PDB file of C-alpha atoms and ligand atoms in Angstrom:
ATOM      1  CA  MET A 212      -0.013  -0.072  -0.074  1.00  0.00           C
ATOM      2  CA  LEU A 213       1.276   3.399  -0.813  1.00  0.00           C
ATOM      3  CA  ASP A 214       1.328   6.376   1.544  1.00  0.00           C
ATOM      4  CA  GLU A 215      -0.431   8.981  -0.333  1.00  0.00           C
ATOM      5  CA  ARG A 216       1.473  11.630   1.519  1.00  0.00           C
ATOM      6  CA  ASN A 217       4.906  10.469   0.424  1.00  0.00           C
ATOM      7  CA  ILE A 218       4.539   9.910  -3.452  1.00  0.00           C
ATOM      8  CA  PRO A 219       7.614  11.059  -5.177  1.00  0.00           C
ATOM      9  CA  LYS A 220       6.923  14.278  -7.048  1.00  0.00           C
ATOM     10  CA  HIS A 221       9.245  13.307  -9.769  1.00  0.00           C
ATOM     11  CA  VAL A 222      10.185   9.975 -11.039  1.00  0.00           C
ATOM     12  CA  ALA A 223      12.895   9.518 -13.637  1.00  0.00           C
ATOM     13  CA  ILE A 224      13.417   6.422 -15.583  1.00  0.00           C
ATOM     14  CA  ILE A 225      16.195   4.861 -17.630  1.00  0.00           C
ATOM     15  CA  MET A 226      14.194   2.294 -19.809  1.00  0.00           C
ATOM     16  CA  ASP A 227      17.249  -0.153 -20.268  1.00  0.00           C
ATOM     17  CA  GLY A 228      17.138  -3.821 -21.496  1.00  0.00           C
ATOM     18  CA  ASN A 229      14.963  -3.790 -24.553  1.00  0.00           C
ATOM     19  CA  GLY A 230      17.733  -5.383 -26.627  1.00  0.00           C
ATOM     20  CA  ARG A 231      18.458  -7.992 -24.188  1.00  0.00           C
ATOM     21  CA  TRP A 232      14.839  -8.762 -23.914  1.00  0.00           C
ATOM     22  CA  ALA A 233      14.708  -9.085 -27.670  1.00  0.00           C
ATOM     23  CA  GLN A 234      17.632 -11.577 -27.607  1.00  0.00           C
ATOM     24  CA  LYS A 235      16.128 -13.523 -24.708  1.00  0.00           C
ATOM     25  CA  ASN A 236      12.799 -13.826 -26.773  1.00  0.00           C
ATOM     26  CA  ASN A 237      14.350 -14.613 -30.020  1.00  0.00           C
ATOM     27  CA  THR A 238      13.122 -11.598 -31.726  1.00  0.00           C
ATOM     28  CA  THR A 239      14.584  -8.307 -33.272  1.00  0.00           C
ATOM     29  CA  ARG A 240      15.773  -5.281 -31.323  1.00  0.00           C
ATOM     30  CA  LEU A 241      13.032  -3.290 -32.825  1.00  0.00           C
ATOM     31  CA  ALA A 242      10.454  -5.690 -31.462  1.00  0.00           C
ATOM     32  CA  GLY A 243      12.168  -5.176 -28.156  1.00  0.00           C
ATOM     33  CA  HIS A 244      11.696  -1.465 -28.216  1.00  0.00           C
ATOM     34  CA  ASN A 245       8.078  -1.915 -29.304  1.00  0.00           C
ATOM     35  CA  ALA A 246       7.605  -4.175 -26.142  1.00  0.00           C
ATOM     36  CA  GLY A 247       9.381  -1.257 -24.251  1.00  0.00           C
ATOM     37  CA  MET A 248       6.895   1.098 -25.470  1.00  0.00           C
ATOM     38  CA  ARG A 249       4.123  -1.025 -24.258  1.00  0.00           C
ATOM     39  CA  ALA A 250       5.711  -1.200 -20.837  1.00  0.00           C
ATOM     40  CA  MET A 251       6.028   2.560 -20.851  1.00  0.00           C
ATOM     41  CA  LYS A 252       2.333   2.987 -21.421  1.00  0.00           C
ATOM     42  CA  GLU A 253       1.454   1.113 -18.376  1.00  0.00           C
ATOM     43  CA  ILE A 254       4.068   3.053 -16.262  1.00  0.00           C
ATOM     44  CA  VAL A 255       2.615   6.489 -17.484  1.00  0.00           C
ATOM     45  CA  LYS A 256      -0.915   5.208 -16.415  1.00  0.00           C
ATOM     46  CA  SER A 257       0.306   3.984 -12.962  1.00  0.00           C
ATOM     47  CA  SER A 258       2.320   7.280 -12.336  1.00  0.00           C
ATOM     48  CA  SER A 259      -0.888   9.286 -13.191  1.00  0.00           C
ATOM     49  CA  ALA A 260      -3.143   7.086 -10.966  1.00  0.00           C
ATOM     50  CA  TRP A 261      -0.645   7.266  -8.016  1.00  0.00           C
ATOM     51  CA  GLY A 262      -0.333  11.076  -8.161  1.00  0.00           C
ATOM     52  CA  VAL A 263       3.290  11.317  -9.337  1.00  0.00           C
ATOM     53  CA  GLU A 264       3.544  14.966 -10.675  1.00  0.00           C
ATOM     54  CA  HIS A 265       6.336  14.464 -13.232  1.00  0.00           C
ATOM     55  CA  LEU A 266       7.602  11.233 -14.896  1.00  0.00           C
ATOM     56  CA  THR A 267      10.643  11.542 -17.078  1.00  0.00           C
ATOM     57  CA  VAL A 268      11.622   8.764 -19.411  1.00  0.00           C
ATOM     58  CA  TYR A 269      15.072   8.538 -21.235  1.00  0.00           C
ATOM     59  CA  ALA A 270      13.791   7.565 -24.777  1.00  0.00           C
ATOM     60  CA  PHE A 271      16.888   8.529 -26.991  1.00  0.00           C
ATOM     61  CA  SER A 272      20.158   9.792 -25.741  1.00  0.00           C
ATOM     62  CA  THR A 273      22.716  11.852 -27.626  1.00  0.00           C
ATOM     63  CA  GLU A 274      24.900   8.801 -27.840  1.00  0.00           C
ATOM     64  CA  ASN A 275      22.037   6.536 -29.292  1.00  0.00           C
ATOM     65  CA  TRP A 276      22.910   7.870 -32.742  1.00  0.00           C
ATOM     66  CA  LYS A 277      25.733   5.343 -32.740  1.00  0.00           C
ATOM     67  CA  ARG A 278      23.341   2.547 -33.173  1.00  0.00           C
ATOM     68  CA  SER A 279      22.440   1.191 -36.634  1.00  0.00           C
ATOM     69  CA  VAL A 280      20.446   3.247 -38.915  1.00  0.00           C
ATOM     70  CA  GLU A 281      17.711   0.700 -38.908  1.00  0.00           C
ATOM     71  CA  GLU A 282      17.421   0.771 -35.198  1.00  0.00           C
ATOM     72  CA  VAL A 283      17.676   4.528 -34.949  1.00  0.00           C
ATOM     73  CA  SER A 284      15.052   5.082 -37.498  1.00  0.00           C
ATOM     74  CA  GLY A 285      12.793   2.199 -35.998  1.00  0.00           C
ATOM     75  CA  ILE A 286      12.813   4.088 -32.571  1.00  0.00           C
ATOM     76  CA  PHE A 287      11.886   7.379 -34.197  1.00  0.00           C
ATOM     77  CA  LYS A 288       8.913   5.526 -36.227  1.00  0.00           C
ATOM     78  CA  LEU A 289       7.741   4.144 -32.698  1.00  0.00           C
ATOM     79  CA  ILE A 290       7.397   7.700 -31.450  1.00  0.00           C
ATOM     80  CA  VAL A 291       5.097   8.311 -34.534  1.00  0.00           C
ATOM     81  CA  ILE A 292       3.049   5.217 -33.837  1.00  0.00           C
ATOM     82  CA  TYR A 293       2.953   5.947 -29.980  1.00  0.00           C
ATOM     83  CA  VAL A 294       1.536   9.403 -30.628  1.00  0.00           C
ATOM     84  CA  ASP A 295      -0.939   8.286 -33.105  1.00  0.00           C
ATOM     85  CA  LYS A 296      -2.185   5.538 -30.811  1.00  0.00           C
ATOM     86  CA  GLU A 297      -2.034   7.187 -27.522  1.00  0.00           C
ATOM     87  CA  LEU A 298      -2.366  10.876 -27.677  1.00  0.00           C
ATOM     88  CA  LYS A 299      -6.208  10.823 -27.259  1.00  0.00           C
ATOM     89  CA  GLU A 300      -5.940   8.725 -24.264  1.00  0.00           C
ATOM     90  CA  LEU A 301      -3.069  10.841 -22.736  1.00  0.00           C
ATOM     91  CA  HIS A 302      -5.190  14.027 -23.340  1.00  0.00           C
ATOM     92  CA  LYS A 303      -8.283  12.369 -21.923  1.00  0.00           C
ATOM     93  CA  ASN A 304      -6.292  11.683 -18.752  1.00  0.00           C
ATOM     94  CA  ASN A 305      -5.034  15.302 -18.388  1.00  0.00           C
ATOM     95  CA  VAL A 306      -1.397  14.292 -19.038  1.00  0.00           C
ATOM     96  CA  LYS A 307       0.824  17.165 -20.307  1.00  0.00           C
ATOM     97  CA  VAL A 308       3.788  16.115 -22.705  1.00  0.00           C
ATOM     98  CA  ASN A 309       6.966  17.829 -22.550  1.00  0.00           C
ATOM     99  CA  ILE A 310      10.232  17.100 -24.374  1.00  0.00           C
ATOM    100  CA  LEU A 311      13.800  17.443 -22.883  1.00  0.00           C
ATOM    101  CA  GLY A 312      16.369  17.567 -25.629  1.00  0.00           C
ATOM    102  CA  ASP A 313      16.885  18.982 -29.158  1.00  0.00           C
ATOM    103  CA  TYR A 314      14.260  17.010 -30.998  1.00  0.00           C
ATOM    104  CA  SER A 315      14.531  19.245 -34.070  1.00  0.00           C
ATOM    105  CA  LYS A 316      17.363  16.830 -35.187  1.00  0.00           C
ATOM    106  CA  LEU A 317      14.756  14.018 -35.516  1.00  0.00           C
ATOM    107  CA  PRO A 318      12.950  12.976 -38.888  1.00  0.00           C
ATOM    108  CA  LYS A 319      10.304  15.528 -40.088  1.00  0.00           C
ATOM    109  CA  GLU A 320       7.378  13.009 -39.352  1.00  0.00           C
ATOM    110  CA  SER A 321       8.510  12.424 -35.774  1.00  0.00           C
ATOM    111  CA  VAL A 322       9.005  16.202 -35.075  1.00  0.00           C
ATOM    112  CA  GLU A 323       5.334  16.754 -36.445  1.00  0.00           C
ATOM    113  CA  ARG A 324       3.783  14.108 -34.150  1.00  0.00           C
ATOM    114  CA  LEU A 325       5.812  15.562 -31.043  1.00  0.00           C
ATOM    115  CA  GLU A 326       4.662  18.924 -31.888  1.00  0.00           C
ATOM    116  CA  LYS A 327       1.123  17.730 -32.150  1.00  0.00           C
ATOM    117  CA  ALA A 328       1.481  16.051 -28.768  1.00  0.00           C
ATOM    118  CA  LEU A 329       3.067  19.169 -27.272  1.00  0.00           C
ATOM    119  CA  GLY A 330       0.162  21.328 -28.677  1.00  0.00           C
ATOM    120  CA  THR A 331      -2.704  19.245 -27.755  1.00  0.00           C
ATOM    121  CA  THR A 332      -1.667  18.699 -24.212  1.00  0.00           C
ATOM    122  CA  LYS A 333      -0.250  22.165 -23.363  1.00  0.00           C
ATOM    123  CA  ASN A 334      -2.935  23.099 -20.990  1.00  0.00           C
ATOM    124  CA  ASN A 335      -3.344  20.000 -19.231  1.00  0.00           C
ATOM    125  CA  THR A 336      -2.699  19.885 -15.526  1.00  0.00           C
ATOM    126  CA  GLY A 337      -2.294  16.353 -14.519  1.00  0.00           C
ATOM    127  CA  LEU A 338       0.962  14.225 -14.852  1.00  0.00           C
ATOM    128  CA  GLN A 339       3.717  15.781 -16.685  1.00  0.00           C
ATOM    129  CA  PHE A 340       5.147  13.319 -19.028  1.00  0.00           C
ATOM    130  CA  ASN A 341       8.670  14.445 -19.959  1.00  0.00           C
ATOM    131  CA  ILE A 342      10.309  12.661 -22.735  1.00  0.00           C
ATOM    132  CA  ALA A 343      14.068  12.901 -22.994  1.00  0.00           C
ATOM    133  CA  LEU A 344      14.948  12.797 -26.760  1.00  0.00           C
ATOM    134  CA  ASN A 345      18.138  13.463 -28.187  1.00  0.00           C
ATOM    135  CA  TYR A 346      18.989  14.210 -24.601  1.00  0.00           C
ATOM    136  CA  GLY A 347      22.384  14.164 -22.856  1.00  0.00           C
ATOM    137  CA  SER A 348      23.200  15.855 -19.563  1.00  0.00           C
ATOM    138  CA  ARG A 349      26.536  17.146 -20.475  1.00  0.00           C
ATOM    139  CA  ASP A 350      25.095  18.564 -23.787  1.00  0.00           C
ATOM    140  CA  GLU A 351      22.270  20.169 -21.591  1.00  0.00           C
ATOM    141  CA  ILE A 352      24.961  21.716 -19.213  1.00  0.00           C
ATOM    142  CA  THR A 353      27.065  22.882 -22.040  1.00  0.00           C
ATOM    143  CA  LYS A 354      24.023  24.714 -23.619  1.00  0.00           C
ATOM    144  CA  ALA A 355      23.092  26.199 -20.256  1.00  0.00           C
ATOM    145  CA  VAL A 356      26.745  27.585 -19.832  1.00  0.00           C
ATOM    146  CA  ARG A 357      26.595  29.145 -23.375  1.00  0.00           C
ATOM    147  CA  LEU A 358      23.316  30.920 -22.540  1.00  0.00           C
ATOM    148  CA  ILE A 359      24.696  32.215 -19.228  1.00  0.00           C
ATOM    149  CA  SER A 360      27.752  33.361 -20.942  1.00  0.00           C
ATOM    150  CA  GLU A 361      25.951  35.293 -23.602  1.00  0.00           C
ATOM    151  CA  LYS A 362      23.981  37.162 -20.727  1.00  0.00           C
ATOM    152  CA  VAL A 363      27.338  37.912 -18.914  1.00  0.00           C
ATOM    153  CA  LYS A 364      28.627  39.116 -22.326  1.00  0.00           C
ATOM    154  CA  ASN A 365      25.616  41.263 -22.715  1.00  0.00           C
ATOM    155  CA  GLY A 366      26.026  42.880 -19.319  1.00  0.00           C
ATOM    156  CA  GLU A 367      22.921  41.330 -17.731  1.00  0.00           C
ATOM    157  CA  PHE A 368      24.950  40.048 -14.747  1.00  0.00           C
ATOM    158  CA  THR A 369      28.635  39.572 -13.601  1.00  0.00           C
ATOM    159  CA  PRO A 370      30.204  36.170 -13.189  1.00  0.00           C
ATOM    160  CA  GLU A 371      30.018  36.679  -9.526  1.00  0.00           C
ATOM    161  CA  GLN A 372      26.213  36.863  -9.669  1.00  0.00           C
ATOM    162  CA  ILE A 373      25.950  33.201 -11.183  1.00  0.00           C
ATOM    163  CA  THR A 374      24.302  30.858  -8.690  1.00  0.00           C
ATOM    164  CA  GLU A 375      23.349  27.341  -8.599  1.00  0.00           C
ATOM    165  CA  GLU A 376      19.630  28.214  -9.117  1.00  0.00           C
ATOM    166  CA  MET A 377      20.507  30.240 -12.087  1.00  0.00           C
ATOM    167  CA  ILE A 378      22.284  27.243 -13.632  1.00  0.00           C
ATOM    168  CA  GLY A 379      19.408  25.084 -12.827  1.00  0.00           C
ATOM    169  CA  GLN A 380      17.025  27.654 -14.452  1.00  0.00           C
ATOM    170  CA  HIS A 381      19.024  27.306 -17.912  1.00  0.00           C
ATOM    171  CA  LEU A 382      18.771  23.474 -18.025  1.00  0.00           C
ATOM    172  CA  TYR A 383      16.090  21.942 -20.138  1.00  0.00           C
ATOM    173  CA  THR A 384      14.299  21.017 -16.672  1.00  0.00           C
ATOM    174  CA  GLY A 385      14.689  24.618 -15.540  1.00  0.00           C
ATOM    175  CA  GLY A 386      12.232  27.458 -15.218  1.00  0.00           C
ATOM    176  CA  LEU A 387      13.222  29.117 -18.464  1.00  0.00           C
ATOM    177  CA  PHE A 388      12.048  25.863 -20.282  1.00  0.00           C
ATOM    178  CA  HIS A 389       9.751  23.518 -18.149  1.00  0.00           C
ATOM    179  CA  ASN A 390      10.168  24.124 -14.442  1.00  0.00           C
ATOM    180  CA  ILE A 391      10.386  20.475 -13.556  1.00  0.00           C
ATOM    181  CA  PRO A 392      11.641  19.869  -9.910  1.00  0.00           C
ATOM    182  CA  ASP A 393      14.616  17.652  -9.364  1.00  0.00           C
ATOM    183  CA  PRO A 394      13.884  13.834  -9.536  1.00  0.00           C
ATOM    184  CA  ASP A 395      13.178  12.314  -6.052  1.00  0.00           C
ATOM    185  CA  LEU A 396      13.676   8.783  -7.517  1.00  0.00           C
ATOM    186  CA  ILE A 397      15.614   7.416 -10.500  1.00  0.00           C
ATOM    187  CA  ILE A 398      14.955   3.928 -11.714  1.00  0.00           C
ATOM    188  CA  ARG A 399      17.315   2.071 -14.099  1.00  0.00           C
ATOM    189  CA  THR A 400      15.996  -1.403 -15.147  1.00  0.00           C
ATOM    190  CA  SER A 401      18.115  -4.259 -16.338  1.00  0.00           C
ATOM    191  CA  GLY A 402      20.572  -4.516 -13.425  1.00  0.00           C
ATOM    192  CA  GLU A 403      22.925  -1.764 -14.866  1.00  0.00           C
ATOM    193  CA  ARG A 404      24.018   0.740 -12.320  1.00  0.00           C
ATOM    194  CA  ARG A 405      25.062   3.702 -14.103  1.00  0.00           C
ATOM    195  CA  LEU A 406      23.527   7.257 -14.901  1.00  0.00           C
ATOM    196  CA  SER A 407      24.685   7.188 -18.651  1.00  0.00           C
ATOM    197  CA  ASN A 408      24.713  11.152 -19.054  1.00  0.00           C
ATOM    198  CA  TYR A 409      21.025  11.236 -17.493  1.00  0.00           C
ATOM    199  CA  LEU A 410      20.085  14.359 -15.437  1.00  0.00           C
ATOM    200  CA  LEU A 411      23.454  14.579 -13.808  1.00  0.00           C
ATOM    201  CA  TRP A 412      23.003  18.054 -12.323  1.00  0.00           C
ATOM    202  CA  GLN A 413      19.272  17.350 -11.129  1.00  0.00           C
ATOM    203  CA  SER A 414      20.099  13.984  -9.482  1.00  0.00           C
ATOM    204  CA  ALA A 415      22.306  15.490  -6.580  1.00  0.00           C
ATOM    205  CA  TYR A 416      19.970  14.254  -4.022  1.00  0.00           C
ATOM    206  CA  SER A 417      17.973  11.565  -5.822  1.00  0.00           C
ATOM    207  CA  GLU A 418      17.161   8.214  -4.516  1.00  0.00           C
ATOM    208  CA  PHE A 419      18.162   5.347  -6.921  1.00  0.00           C
ATOM    209  CA  ALA A 420      16.594   1.837  -7.693  1.00  0.00           C
ATOM    210  CA  PHE A 421      18.133  -0.693  -9.901  1.00  0.00           C
ATOM    211  CA  PRO A 422      15.706  -3.522 -10.433  1.00  0.00           C
ATOM    212  CA  ASP A 423      17.122  -6.393 -12.389  1.00  0.00           C
ATOM    213  CA  VAL A 424      14.129  -6.857 -14.503  1.00  0.00           C
ATOM    214  CA  LEU A 425      14.489  -5.805 -18.387  1.00  0.00           C
ATOM    215  CA  TRP A 426      12.470  -2.774 -19.399  1.00  0.00           C
ATOM    216  CA  PRO A 427       9.739  -4.737 -21.400  1.00  0.00           C
ATOM    217  CA  ASP A 428       9.073  -6.734 -18.314  1.00  0.00           C
ATOM    218  CA  PHE A 429       8.925  -3.906 -15.933  1.00  0.00           C
ATOM    219  CA  SER A 430       5.220  -4.016 -14.625  1.00  0.00           C
ATOM    220  CA  PRO A 431       3.055  -1.705 -12.508  1.00  0.00           C
ATOM    221  CA  ALA A 432       3.571  -4.402  -9.862  1.00  0.00           C
ATOM    222  CA  GLU A 433       7.409  -4.095 -10.120  1.00  0.00           C
ATOM    223  CA  TYR A 434       6.984  -0.245 -10.066  1.00  0.00           C
ATOM    224  CA  MET A 435       4.725  -0.633  -6.994  1.00  0.00           C
ATOM    225  CA  LYS A 436       7.490  -2.599  -5.142  1.00  0.00           C
ATOM    226  CA  ILE A 437      10.173   0.220  -5.775  1.00  0.00           C
ATOM    227  CA  MET A 438       7.582   2.948  -4.718  1.00  0.00           C
ATOM    228  CA  GLU A 439       7.120   1.036  -1.457  1.00  0.00           C
ATOM    229  CA  GLU A 440      10.753   0.682  -0.894  1.00  0.00           C
ATOM    230  CA  TYR A 441      11.354   4.416  -1.649  1.00  0.00           C
ATOM    231  CA  GLN A 442       8.664   5.303   0.954  1.00  0.00           C
ATOM    232  CA  SER A 443      10.503   3.508   3.563  1.00  0.00           C
ATOM    233  CA  ARG A 444      13.721   5.475   2.924  1.00  0.00           C
ATOM    234  CA  ASP A 445      14.845   8.429   5.170  1.00  0.00           C
ATOM    235  CA  ARG A 446      16.011  11.394   3.063  1.00  0.00           C
ATOM    236  CA  ARG A 447      18.149  13.910   4.609  1.00  0.00           C
ATOM    237  CA  PHE A 448      19.440  16.097   1.706  1.00  0.00           C
ATOM    238  CA  GLY A 449      22.843  16.413   3.260  1.00  0.00           C
ATOM    239  CA  GLY A 450      21.362  17.381   6.639  1.00  0.00           C
ATOM    240  CA  ARG A 451      21.070  15.176   9.593  1.00  0.00           C
TER     241      ARG A 451
HETATM  242  C1  FPP B1043      17.434   1.071 -23.926  1.00  0.00           C
HETATM  243  O1  FPP B1043      17.490  -0.437 -24.207  1.00  0.00           O
HETATM  244  C2  FPP B1043      16.301   1.676 -24.720  1.00  0.00           C
HETATM  245  C3  FPP B1043      16.222   2.613 -25.631  1.00  0.00           C
HETATM  246  C4  FPP B1043      17.680   3.120 -26.001  1.00  0.00           C
HETATM  247  C5  FPP B1043      15.028   3.096 -26.299  1.00  0.00           C
HETATM  248  C6  FPP B1043      13.933   3.258 -25.443  1.00  0.00           C
HETATM  249  C7  FPP B1043      12.789   3.540 -26.532  1.00  0.00           C
HETATM  250  C8  FPP B1043      11.551   3.152 -26.184  1.00  0.00           C
HETATM  251  C9  FPP B1043      11.107   2.245 -24.981  1.00  0.00           C
HETATM  252  C10 FPP B1043      10.460   3.353 -27.337  1.00  0.00           C
HETATM  253  C11 FPP B1043       9.451   4.036 -27.069  1.00  0.00           C
HETATM  254  C12 FPP B1043       9.699   5.550 -26.830  1.00  0.00           C
HETATM  255  C13 FPP B1043       8.776   6.497 -26.948  1.00  0.00           C
HETATM  256  C14 FPP B1043       8.921   7.816 -26.372  1.00  0.00           C
HETATM  257  C15 FPP B1043       7.612   6.368 -27.855  1.00  0.00           C
HETATM  258  P1  FPP B1043      18.707  -1.049 -24.958  1.00  0.00           P
HETATM  259  O2  FPP B1043      18.305  -1.145 -26.375  1.00  0.00           O
HETATM  260  O3  FPP B1043      19.890  -0.226 -24.696  1.00  0.00           O
HETATM  261  O4  FPP B1043      18.690  -2.491 -24.426  1.00  0.00           O
HETATM  262  P2  FPP B1043      20.110  -3.401 -24.259  1.00  0.00           P
HETATM  263  O5  FPP B1043      20.931  -2.539 -23.371  1.00  0.00           O
HETATM  264  O6  FPP B1043      19.631  -4.715 -23.561  1.00  0.00           O
HETATM  265  O7  FPP B1043      20.573  -3.498 -25.637  1.00  0.00           O
END
C-alpha cells in the first residue's frame, strides 16, 4: 500500500534492457523497443493514477545515434506510432507532454507528431510526462553555460552573480524551459548501475533503484514494489 502523503513528485526512468529482452525472446531489437513502448504506456498510467507529478523517461540519448540506422529510424518510427495511438488517451487523462532535448534533429514525421502532442496537451494539469529525446546531460549543461555566458557578455549580470539556481534555470528542466523539480527517484532497469549522462545536475539528491528486470518486463507491480521501498527511505538532503 502506498502512503499518499509520500508519493515522489518526480520519478525519472532509464528504460534499459529492450535489446536483451529481444535476444532472450528470439526476436528483433526493434520488437524489443516495441515491447518497451508497451511497458512505458502502463508506467505512465500508474504514475498518473498514483499522483506522481512528473515522470521523465530516457527515450533516446545523444549517444544513441551510434546505433544502426535501422534501429535509430525504428525508434523514431515508434514515436510516431505511439503518438498516433496514445495521444487521445493521454489528453483524456489530463497528461501534459514535455520534451527534454533537441528534438528538431529527428525526422520530420517524428517532429510533427511530437509537436502535435505538445500542442494538444499544453494546457493539461495532470501528470507531466517528460520525454528525454536526443538528450544528454553534458550537452544540456554545455548549452546552459553558453546561454549564461551570452548574458554575461551582454552585461545582464557579472560572473559573481551566477548561482546554482541560475544554472538550474537554464537546463531543459529549468524555469526558462519547463520548471521541472529535481527527480526524487531514479529507476534504471536491467541491473545496470550507471546514470549514462542522464540528469547529472538534477540527480544530486535523488534516490536510486536498480531492479534486475528488463524494461519490457517492468510492470506496474514491479513499479509498486520500488515505490513502497522508496517510501521506507529516510531522505536527509545532506542534513542530519
Ligand atoms: C534501452 O534499451 C532503450 C532505448 C535506448 C530506447 C527506449 C525506447 C523506447 C522504450 C521506445 C518508445 C519511446 C517513445 C517515447 C515512444 P537497450 O536497447 O539499450 O537495451 P540493451 O542494453 O539490452 O541492448
